[in-house]
């Protein structure tokens, strides 16, 4: 009997692969034109909507799925085996790919600066900032996820994870009242859109935000029947998501100027203030929770099946995500010099990145030690 939870596999790979769409869209978004490495002079407002909308639910969805898979692993093995498994498949890839990513980013950005005409505005920031903070770049999710896994391991070792905790976290009072408050408080000191917690030092706001969603996913593993129960709420949640997104974009401030970016980079962070920011954060939380909930429920309904194509995409998604940002830089920098419309450049960059990622996985990763490191043994 095959009782594999295919919707979890498919949602996980979807969350990772949407990262390619998100990062590709940043290059053609007017809002992010002063913030992104490959900002193109040809922009279109549609990419503002794509980038912001994906940012609101993509990684929250990933961390809920990650928490779910953590509880599944402990249920299938034991607490100590769980930590060894997570160290091997999360911490070790992070330690291997972080220095490699530094080198590849440096070469890709140097290559881009030498050929792109005009050079993206963010390069002016690089010239001003003499002592940049060490970043974990797009690998931040691995570093944060391993921290959450260690905390989850400690909670299990100390017997603090129990049916009572699962019942509390999945109770409507927590999901509808306490969780929104917790996420809002965690994000209140962050700009909108909220940044990636990409520093090597632990980020407390990430613990409150992504860590809470991770625990929701872990508790959801023991309460999977709720996903069937909540299917009736897809339409109301979709209505809330639609209203929330409309309010989110209505309240969205003007795109940051280059001077603002330089000032923020010098200070190490943006410092949002004001009553409207508080209102915007509450609206943002509503967007995050409603969009993520709808994504999980739709995945549970429509993605709980497997075929060779979906399985191949799922297997390759981890590798593709690890390499996709440098690949996008190498592709999008030369496209700056062309007069193609923004939509054409976007399609080309996404297609080529997915193609390179999938082919390189099949040829260089799948049947090697690297494939074993990333995906484990295939049974």
XYZ file of C-alpha atoms in Angstrom:
379
model
C 0.000 0.000 0.000
C 1.363 3.398 -0.991
C 0.364 5.907 1.665
C 2.816 8.606 0.617
C 1.425 12.120 1.066
C 1.851 13.306 -2.497
C 0.298 16.710 -1.870
C 3.102 17.459 0.621
C 5.759 16.571 -1.985
C 4.022 18.669 -4.613
C 3.421 21.679 -2.348
C 7.045 21.596 -1.204
C 8.376 21.564 -4.761
C 5.856 24.247 -5.758
C 7.028 26.534 -2.939
C 10.667 26.048 -3.977
C 10.135 26.446 -7.718
C 7.997 29.545 -7.288
C 11.222 31.041 -5.938
C 12.494 31.097 -9.515
C 9.387 32.962 -10.686
C 9.697 35.372 -7.749
C 13.374 36.178 -8.223
C 12.985 36.449 -12.002
C 10.060 38.861 -11.569
C 12.126 41.148 -9.311
C 14.270 42.145 -12.298
C 11.268 43.609 -14.129
C 9.375 45.070 -11.164
C 9.359 48.884 -10.917
C 9.088 48.646 -7.116
C 12.289 46.606 -6.796
C 14.291 48.425 -9.495
C 16.660 49.940 -6.896
C 16.887 46.767 -4.825
C 17.621 43.804 -7.072
C 20.873 42.626 -8.679
C 19.529 42.233 -12.211
C 17.109 45.179 -12.337
C 16.281 45.787 -15.990
C 15.430 49.205 -17.513
C 12.436 47.511 -19.183
C 9.859 47.070 -16.414
C 6.118 46.456 -16.181
C 3.747 47.026 -13.268
C 2.407 43.458 -13.527
C 5.676 42.233 -12.020
C 5.034 44.346 -8.922
C 1.895 42.310 -8.325
C 3.582 38.997 -9.118
C 6.594 39.596 -6.870
C 4.648 40.962 -3.893
C 1.934 38.288 -4.061
C 4.443 35.430 -4.246
C 6.457 36.914 -1.410
C 3.410 36.919 0.850
C 2.764 33.174 0.835
C 5.612 31.249 -0.804
C 8.015 30.906 2.131
C 5.269 30.782 4.793
C 3.890 27.805 2.856
C 7.349 26.226 2.725
C 7.884 26.484 6.487
C 4.480 24.991 7.269
C 5.337 22.062 4.970
C 8.783 21.819 6.606
C 7.203 21.595 10.057
C 4.790 18.949 8.806
C 7.678 16.895 7.409
C 9.626 17.257 10.666
C 6.759 15.739 12.653
C 6.429 13.015 10.015
C 10.130 12.138 10.296
C 9.978 11.854 14.079
C 6.849 9.729 13.806
C 8.575 7.352 11.353
C 11.876 7.081 13.260
C 12.793 8.713 16.565
C 13.962 12.025 17.942
C 17.717 11.440 17.630
C 17.481 10.011 14.116
C 15.446 13.083 13.160
C 18.238 15.456 14.175
C 20.885 13.401 12.345
C 18.682 13.336 9.248
C 18.135 17.114 9.340
C 21.838 17.797 9.934
C 22.756 15.653 6.931
C 20.140 16.980 4.497
C 19.856 20.612 5.651
C 22.893 21.764 7.648
C 25.515 19.962 5.555
C 24.193 21.273 2.194
C 24.105 24.752 3.746
C 27.740 24.479 4.833
C 28.782 23.159 1.409
C 26.813 25.565 -0.762
C 27.337 28.762 1.251
C 31.022 29.294 0.340
C 30.349 28.057 -3.192
C 27.511 30.565 -3.470
C 29.776 33.405 -2.305
C 32.231 32.570 -5.092
C 29.585 32.122 -7.784
C 27.690 35.285 -6.767
C 30.928 37.274 -6.912
C 31.738 35.992 -10.394
C 28.170 36.397 -11.666
C 27.881 39.961 -10.405
C 31.329 40.870 -11.744
C 30.354 39.365 -15.082
C 27.089 41.319 -15.054
C 28.751 44.608 -14.157
C 31.145 44.208 -17.066
C 28.505 43.638 -19.734
C 25.205 45.203 -18.603
C 24.429 48.597 -20.093
C 23.086 50.244 -18.006
C 24.350 48.652 -14.808
C 21.539 47.946 -12.312
C 21.231 50.753 -9.699
C 22.068 48.417 -6.792
C 25.693 48.386 -7.974
C 25.946 52.010 -6.829
C 25.128 50.764 -3.319
C 27.924 48.186 -3.523
C 30.403 50.996 -4.176
C 29.263 52.971 -1.117
C 29.078 50.142 1.423
C 32.620 49.283 2.472
C 31.788 46.697 5.167
C 28.713 44.741 4.054
C 27.032 42.378 6.513
C 27.747 38.731 5.706
C 24.587 37.319 4.193
C 23.396 33.747 3.794
C 21.859 34.923 0.498
C 19.057 32.744 -0.872
C 20.288 29.895 1.360
C 18.850 31.636 4.424
C 15.922 29.214 4.457
C 18.266 26.286 5.157
C 19.962 28.063 8.060
C 16.666 29.152 9.617
C 15.060 25.773 9.031
C 17.871 23.915 10.777
C 17.561 26.239 13.776
C 13.846 25.436 13.975
C 14.591 21.719 13.661
C 16.988 21.906 16.610
C 14.346 23.679 18.707
C 11.732 21.111 17.652
C 14.159 18.329 18.583
C 14.670 19.887 22.023
C 10.923 20.228 22.534
C 10.473 16.560 21.692
C 13.374 15.467 23.895
C 11.915 17.375 26.825
C 8.435 15.962 26.131
C 7.011 19.455 25.607
C 5.550 18.375 22.264
C 2.392 16.440 23.005
C -1.171 15.952 21.872
C -2.155 18.835 24.166
C 0.214 21.187 22.327
C -1.016 19.949 18.936
C -4.624 20.476 20.047
C -3.786 23.982 21.251
C -1.959 25.046 18.064
C -4.645 23.665 15.736
C -7.533 25.039 17.826
C -9.563 27.759 16.055
C -8.828 30.246 18.862
C -5.083 29.956 18.200
C -5.346 29.850 14.399
C -7.843 32.714 14.075
C -6.772 34.980 16.954
C -3.433 34.203 18.553
C -1.470 33.304 15.405
C -2.362 36.551 13.551
C -1.338 38.557 16.627
C 1.928 36.637 16.938
C 2.803 37.155 13.272
C 1.880 40.838 13.371
C 4.048 41.450 16.444
C 6.933 39.566 14.792
C 6.728 41.683 11.632
C 5.966 45.085 13.168
C 9.618 46.221 13.196
C 10.238 45.004 9.643
C 9.678 46.990 6.447
C 7.044 46.044 3.904
C 7.645 43.793 2.099
C 9.379 41.968 4.971
C 13.022 41.042 4.243
C 14.701 37.651 4.262
C 16.270 36.770 7.647
C 19.578 36.198 5.880
C 22.080 36.924 8.647
C 24.189 34.262 10.326
C 23.116 35.452 13.766
C 19.653 34.247 14.873
C 16.844 36.642 13.916
C 14.221 36.762 16.671
C 11.521 38.087 14.371
C 12.060 35.066 12.116
C 11.544 32.780 15.120
C 8.214 34.476 15.824
C 7.168 34.514 12.168
C 8.564 31.504 10.320
C 9.095 29.544 13.546
C 5.414 29.843 14.461
C 4.365 28.651 11.005
C 6.807 25.742 11.310
C 5.117 24.668 14.557
C 1.695 24.994 12.937
C 2.862 22.601 10.219
C 4.256 20.164 12.804
C 0.967 20.131 14.713
C -0.993 19.790 11.484
C 0.699 16.433 10.852
C -1.191 14.971 13.827
C -4.430 16.689 12.724
C -4.523 15.963 9.011
C -8.268 15.416 9.160
C -8.582 19.186 9.585
C -7.515 19.660 5.970
C -10.610 17.787 4.842
C -12.775 19.669 7.345
C -11.505 23.068 6.203
C -12.144 22.370 2.504
C -15.500 24.107 3.004
C -13.635 27.314 3.854
C -11.747 27.682 0.582
C -14.161 30.242 -0.867
C -14.438 32.425 2.286
C -10.644 32.321 2.667
C -10.248 33.246 -0.998
C -12.545 36.227 -0.417
C -10.474 37.332 2.575
C -7.286 36.916 0.511
C -8.704 39.032 -2.339
C -9.795 41.865 -0.032
C -6.512 41.709 1.899
C -4.361 41.876 -1.233
C -6.348 44.848 -2.538
C -5.799 46.634 0.796
C -2.125 45.599 0.835
C -1.440 47.231 -2.538
C -3.561 50.267 -1.655
C -1.409 50.876 1.440
C 1.889 50.000 -0.248
C 4.269 52.972 -0.017
C 6.224 54.324 -2.950
C 9.202 52.303 -4.108
C 12.395 53.137 -2.184
C 14.728 55.586 -3.882
C 18.397 54.777 -4.390
C 19.274 57.249 -1.636
C 16.945 55.424 0.758
C 18.526 52.096 -0.165
C 22.035 53.445 0.451
C 20.969 54.889 3.821
C 19.320 51.610 4.843
C 22.343 49.590 3.731
C 24.635 51.853 5.747
C 22.432 51.453 8.838
C 22.001 47.734 8.269
C 18.199 47.865 8.004
C 15.121 49.872 7.047
C 13.365 51.467 10.029
C 9.612 51.711 9.367
C 7.465 53.882 11.642
C 3.972 55.367 11.851
C 0.363 54.302 12.331
C -0.103 53.435 8.670
C 2.774 50.976 8.892
C 1.033 49.190 11.773
C -2.189 48.983 9.742
C -0.240 47.753 6.727
C 1.434 45.010 8.783
C -1.976 43.797 9.999
C -3.229 43.709 6.417
C -0.033 41.925 5.380
C -0.628 39.259 8.063
C -4.146 38.723 6.754
C -2.713 38.249 3.253
C -0.074 35.807 4.474
C -2.453 33.588 6.424
C -5.320 33.554 3.937
C -3.121 32.963 0.869
C -1.126 30.252 2.625
C -4.266 28.519 3.889
C -5.853 28.568 0.434
C -2.642 27.176 -1.094
C -2.529 24.266 1.374
C -6.223 23.437 0.963
C -6.040 23.576 -2.838
C -2.910 21.434 -2.761
C -4.628 18.906 -0.514
C -7.593 18.741 -2.900
C -5.887 18.790 -6.293
C -2.221 17.812 -5.841
C -2.582 14.599 -3.856
C -1.543 12.413 -6.755
C 1.726 11.360 -8.320
C 3.085 10.615 -11.751
C 6.553 10.422 -13.212
C 6.629 14.072 -14.204
C 5.565 15.451 -10.816
C 7.931 13.068 -9.034
C 10.858 14.119 -11.246
C 10.095 17.798 -10.653
C 9.800 17.221 -6.903
C 13.119 15.343 -6.739
C 14.946 18.078 -8.641
C 13.328 21.068 -6.880
C 15.813 21.225 -3.984
C 18.814 21.302 -6.321
C 17.144 23.742 -8.708
C 16.428 26.150 -5.859
C 19.995 25.970 -4.558
C 21.467 27.089 -7.890
C 18.733 29.252 -9.385
C 19.725 32.784 -8.289
C 23.248 32.765 -9.798
C 21.843 31.107 -12.927
C 19.268 33.891 -13.204
C 22.019 36.518 -12.864
C 24.004 34.957 -15.715
C 20.870 34.901 -17.891
C 19.279 38.248 -17.022
C 22.393 40.418 -17.149
C 22.923 39.927 -20.915
C 19.183 40.450 -21.464
C 19.554 43.994 -20.075
C 21.323 44.918 -23.321
C 18.381 43.806 -25.469
C 15.257 45.762 -26.385
C 12.925 42.843 -25.704
C 9.768 43.581 -23.698
C 9.905 42.814 -19.988
C 7.461 39.909 -20.351
C 9.623 38.246 -23.004
C 12.749 38.602 -20.857
C 10.886 37.173 -17.881
C 9.675 34.113 -19.817
C 13.137 33.483 -21.264
C 14.864 33.741 -17.892
C 12.377 31.455 -16.091
C 12.359 28.853 -18.872
C 16.151 28.712 -19.209
C 16.686 28.561 -15.437
C 14.225 25.688 -15.060
C 15.769 23.906 -18.047
C 19.345 24.311 -16.784
C 18.308 23.257 -13.292
C 16.430 20.150 -14.405
C 19.057 19.007 -16.936
C 21.951 19.592 -14.532
C 20.103 17.592 -11.875
C 19.613 14.651 -14.229
C 23.211 14.699 -15.510
C 25.241 15.824 -12.494
C 23.230 15.202 -9.337
C 20.536 12.544 -9.433
C 22.689 9.410 -9.319
C 25.648 10.900 -7.454
C 26.616 11.481 -3.824
C 25.154 14.966 -4.164
C 21.733 13.588 -5.038
C 21.986 11.263 -2.047
C 22.952 14.208 0.167
C 20.042 16.372 -0.976
C 17.236 13.833 -1.308
C 18.356 10.777 0.635
C 17.947 7.202 -0.466
C 15.198 6.272 -2.892
C 13.046 3.341 -1.851
